[in-house]
């Protein structure tokens, strides 16, 4: 609604002091990237009750600057970077009991995360992709985002996680 802060700003405001805990394991060790190999998640003591409620604050409805997926893009790169970083922290903070996204959804989130953090994937395939199907899938997903700007990847990542939050009714533990 009008005048409401985006969910990621509310979540940070309600997050306990010093809560930098949680690492989302599985698909990758990249901070904030959802996992595709495991549903294990670190526990967090974040005090927000429902990410689904908070996600509705950034749907962008009624915002002339709304872009792909309804994410607000008119606020500038600093705003999208803050939304991206907080969304990544939110993903890492999901409790182990939260429903897990599909591997395809996790790979899409991983690819957007990597594109936003590092830009285009290297042209030469890493040797780890020769030995690991997971590494190959991750690399191929990242390659599929080549040419996408880091800002566009940030906005798309936030939008994707919002959709998954609503779909899986992800909630942080109190």
Short mmCIF file of C-alpha atoms in Angstrom, two decimals:
data_model
loop_
_atom_site.label_atom_id
_atom_site.label_comp_id
_atom_site.label_asym_id
_atom_site.label_seq_id
_atom_site.Cartn_x
_atom_site.Cartn_y
_atom_site.Cartn_z
CA UNK A 1 0.00 0.00 0.00
CA UNK A 2 0.91 3.62 -0.33
CA UNK A 3 3.44 4.88 2.17
CA UNK A 4 4.50 1.42 3.33
CA UNK A 5 8.18 0.61 3.36
CA UNK A 6 9.34 -2.27 1.14
CA UNK A 7 9.32 -5.65 2.90
CA UNK A 8 13.09 -5.88 2.87
CA UNK A 9 13.42 -2.57 4.73
CA UNK A 10 10.85 -3.65 7.32
CA UNK A 11 12.64 -6.99 7.77
CA UNK A 12 15.99 -5.29 8.39
CA UNK A 13 14.38 -2.87 10.85
CA UNK A 14 12.86 -5.82 12.75
CA UNK A 15 15.93 -8.05 12.58
CA UNK A 16 17.67 -8.53 15.94
CA UNK A 17 20.87 -6.58 16.53
CA UNK A 18 23.94 -8.43 15.33
CA UNK A 19 21.95 -11.12 13.51
CA UNK A 20 24.29 -11.98 10.69
CA UNK A 21 23.69 -15.66 11.17
CA UNK A 22 22.43 -18.18 8.73
CA UNK A 23 23.88 -19.64 5.64
CA UNK A 24 21.71 -21.24 3.04
CA UNK A 25 23.51 -24.44 2.09
CA UNK A 26 23.09 -26.84 -0.76
CA UNK A 27 23.42 -25.60 -4.33
CA UNK A 28 26.22 -23.25 -3.57
CA UNK A 29 28.19 -21.63 -0.89
CA UNK A 30 27.56 -18.24 -2.44
CA UNK A 31 26.08 -15.96 0.14
CA UNK A 32 22.39 -15.47 -0.51
CA UNK A 33 22.11 -17.94 -3.33
CA UNK A 34 19.38 -20.50 -2.67
CA UNK A 35 20.42 -24.12 -2.63
CA UNK A 36 19.46 -26.77 -5.17
CA UNK A 37 21.04 -29.80 -3.57
CA UNK A 38 19.62 -29.61 -0.09
CA UNK A 39 16.79 -28.12 1.85
CA UNK A 40 18.93 -27.60 4.94
CA UNK A 41 18.93 -24.01 6.15
CA UNK A 42 20.48 -22.35 9.13
CA UNK A 43 18.20 -21.19 11.90
CA UNK A 44 17.64 -17.52 12.50
CA UNK A 45 16.10 -15.67 15.39
CA UNK A 46 14.71 -12.89 13.19
CA UNK A 47 11.65 -11.38 14.78
CA UNK A 48 9.60 -10.78 11.66
CA UNK A 49 6.52 -12.97 11.51
CA UNK A 50 5.66 -13.24 7.84
CA UNK A 51 7.76 -12.51 4.80
CA UNK A 52 4.65 -13.02 2.71
CA UNK A 53 2.91 -10.07 4.35
CA UNK A 54 5.98 -7.93 3.99
CA UNK A 55 6.59 -8.92 0.36
CA UNK A 56 3.31 -7.33 -0.68
CA UNK A 57 4.80 -3.92 0.16
CA UNK A 58 7.09 -4.10 -2.89
CA UNK A 59 4.65 -5.22 -5.54
CA UNK A 60 5.06 -1.84 -7.17
CA UNK A 61 1.32 -1.41 -7.80
CA UNK A 62 0.55 2.20 -8.52
CA UNK A 63 4.22 3.02 -8.99
CA UNK A 64 5.05 4.56 -12.35
CA UNK A 65 8.60 3.28 -11.95
CA UNK A 66 7.63 -0.37 -11.64
CA UNK A 67 9.50 -2.74 -13.87
CA UNK A 68 9.85 -6.45 -14.48
CA UNK A 69 8.03 -8.53 -11.93
CA UNK A 70 6.64 -5.46 -10.23
CA UNK A 71 9.93 -4.66 -8.49
CA UNK A 72 10.55 -0.98 -7.89
CA UNK A 73 13.37 0.12 -10.15
CA UNK A 74 13.03 3.89 -10.19
CA UNK A 75 14.75 4.46 -6.88
CA UNK A 76 18.24 4.03 -8.30
CA UNK A 77 20.97 1.48 -8.03
CA UNK A 78 21.60 2.06 -4.32
CA UNK A 79 17.97 1.18 -3.59
CA UNK A 80 18.04 -1.95 -5.75
CA UNK A 81 21.40 -2.99 -4.22
CA UNK A 82 19.98 -2.59 -0.71
CA UNK A 83 16.89 -4.62 -1.66
CA UNK A 84 19.10 -7.28 -3.23
CA UNK A 85 21.46 -7.57 -0.25
CA UNK A 86 18.60 -7.73 2.24
CA UNK A 87 16.73 -10.29 0.13
CA UNK A 88 19.85 -12.46 0.00
CA UNK A 89 20.13 -12.19 3.80
CA UNK A 90 16.44 -13.13 4.09
CA UNK A 91 17.02 -16.26 1.97
CA UNK A 92 19.98 -17.30 4.12
CA UNK A 93 17.88 -16.73 7.26
CA UNK A 94 15.00 -19.02 6.35
CA UNK A 95 14.47 -21.72 8.95
CA UNK A 96 15.20 -25.35 8.13
CA UNK A 97 11.50 -26.07 8.45
CA UNK A 98 10.60 -23.73 5.57
CA UNK A 99 9.35 -25.44 2.40
CA UNK A 100 12.05 -25.76 -0.23
CA UNK A 101 11.83 -24.33 -3.75
CA UNK A 102 12.27 -26.67 -6.72
CA UNK A 103 15.76 -27.23 -8.10
CA UNK A 104 14.84 -25.22 -11.22
CA UNK A 105 13.71 -22.30 -9.04
CA UNK A 106 16.88 -22.52 -6.97
CA UNK A 107 19.05 -22.55 -10.09
CA UNK A 108 17.25 -19.48 -11.45
CA UNK A 109 17.80 -17.66 -8.15
CA UNK A 110 21.43 -18.80 -8.07
CA UNK A 111 22.06 -17.54 -11.61
CA UNK A 112 20.50 -14.14 -10.88
CA UNK A 113 22.48 -13.88 -7.64
CA UNK A 114 25.79 -14.67 -9.35
CA UNK A 115 25.03 -12.29 -12.24
CA UNK A 116 24.23 -9.51 -9.77
CA UNK A 117 27.34 -10.13 -7.65
CA UNK A 118 29.93 -11.01 -10.29
CA UNK A 119 28.56 -10.09 -13.71
CA UNK A 120 28.88 -12.43 -16.68
CA UNK A 121 30.10 -15.99 -16.12
CA UNK A 122 33.63 -16.73 -17.32
CA UNK A 123 33.87 -17.87 -20.95
CA UNK A 124 35.86 -20.96 -20.05
CA UNK A 125 33.98 -23.62 -18.12
CA UNK A 126 35.52 -24.29 -14.68
CA UNK A 127 37.14 -27.72 -14.32
CA UNK A 128 34.80 -28.49 -11.41
CA UNK A 129 31.96 -28.75 -13.95
CA UNK A 130 33.63 -31.81 -15.44
CA UNK A 131 33.31 -33.75 -12.20
CA UNK A 132 30.07 -32.46 -10.76
CA UNK A 133 26.60 -32.34 -12.27
CA UNK A 134 25.60 -29.73 -9.68
CA UNK A 135 28.55 -27.49 -10.61
CA UNK A 136 27.69 -27.89 -14.31
CA UNK A 137 24.02 -27.00 -13.71
CA UNK A 138 25.04 -23.94 -11.68
CA UNK A 139 27.49 -22.77 -14.33
CA UNK A 140 24.98 -23.30 -17.16
CA UNK A 141 22.31 -21.37 -15.24
CA UNK A 142 24.73 -18.49 -14.67
CA UNK A 143 25.80 -18.50 -18.35
CA UNK A 144 22.13 -18.14 -19.31
CA UNK A 145 22.18 -14.67 -17.70
CA UNK A 146 25.12 -13.36 -19.77
CA UNK A 147 24.55 -9.82 -20.94
CA UNK A 148 22.08 -8.98 -18.16
CA UNK A 149 23.17 -5.92 -16.21
CA UNK A 150 23.97 -6.34 -12.53
CA UNK A 151 21.15 -3.95 -11.61
CA UNK A 152 18.63 -5.90 -13.72
CA UNK A 153 19.81 -9.13 -12.10
CA UNK A 154 19.37 -7.59 -8.63
CA UNK A 155 15.82 -6.47 -9.44
CA UNK A 156 14.95 -9.85 -10.99
CA UNK A 157 16.39 -11.71 -7.96
CA UNK A 158 14.33 -9.65 -5.51
CA UNK A 159 11.21 -10.22 -7.62
CA UNK A 160 11.85 -13.97 -7.88
CA UNK A 161 12.34 -14.35 -4.13
CA UNK A 162 9.15 -12.34 -3.52
CA UNK A 163 7.26 -14.75 -5.78
CA UNK A 164 8.76 -17.77 -4.02
CA UNK A 165 8.01 -16.24 -0.60
CA UNK A 166 4.36 -15.96 -1.57
CA UNK A 167 4.27 -19.40 -3.25
CA UNK A 168 5.91 -21.29 -0.39
CA UNK A 169 4.57 -19.05 2.40
CA UNK A 170 8.06 -18.66 3.80
CA UNK A 171 8.14 -17.33 7.34
CA UNK A 172 11.01 -16.55 9.61
CA UNK A 173 10.96 -17.96 13.11
CA UNK A 174 10.31 -15.59 15.98
#
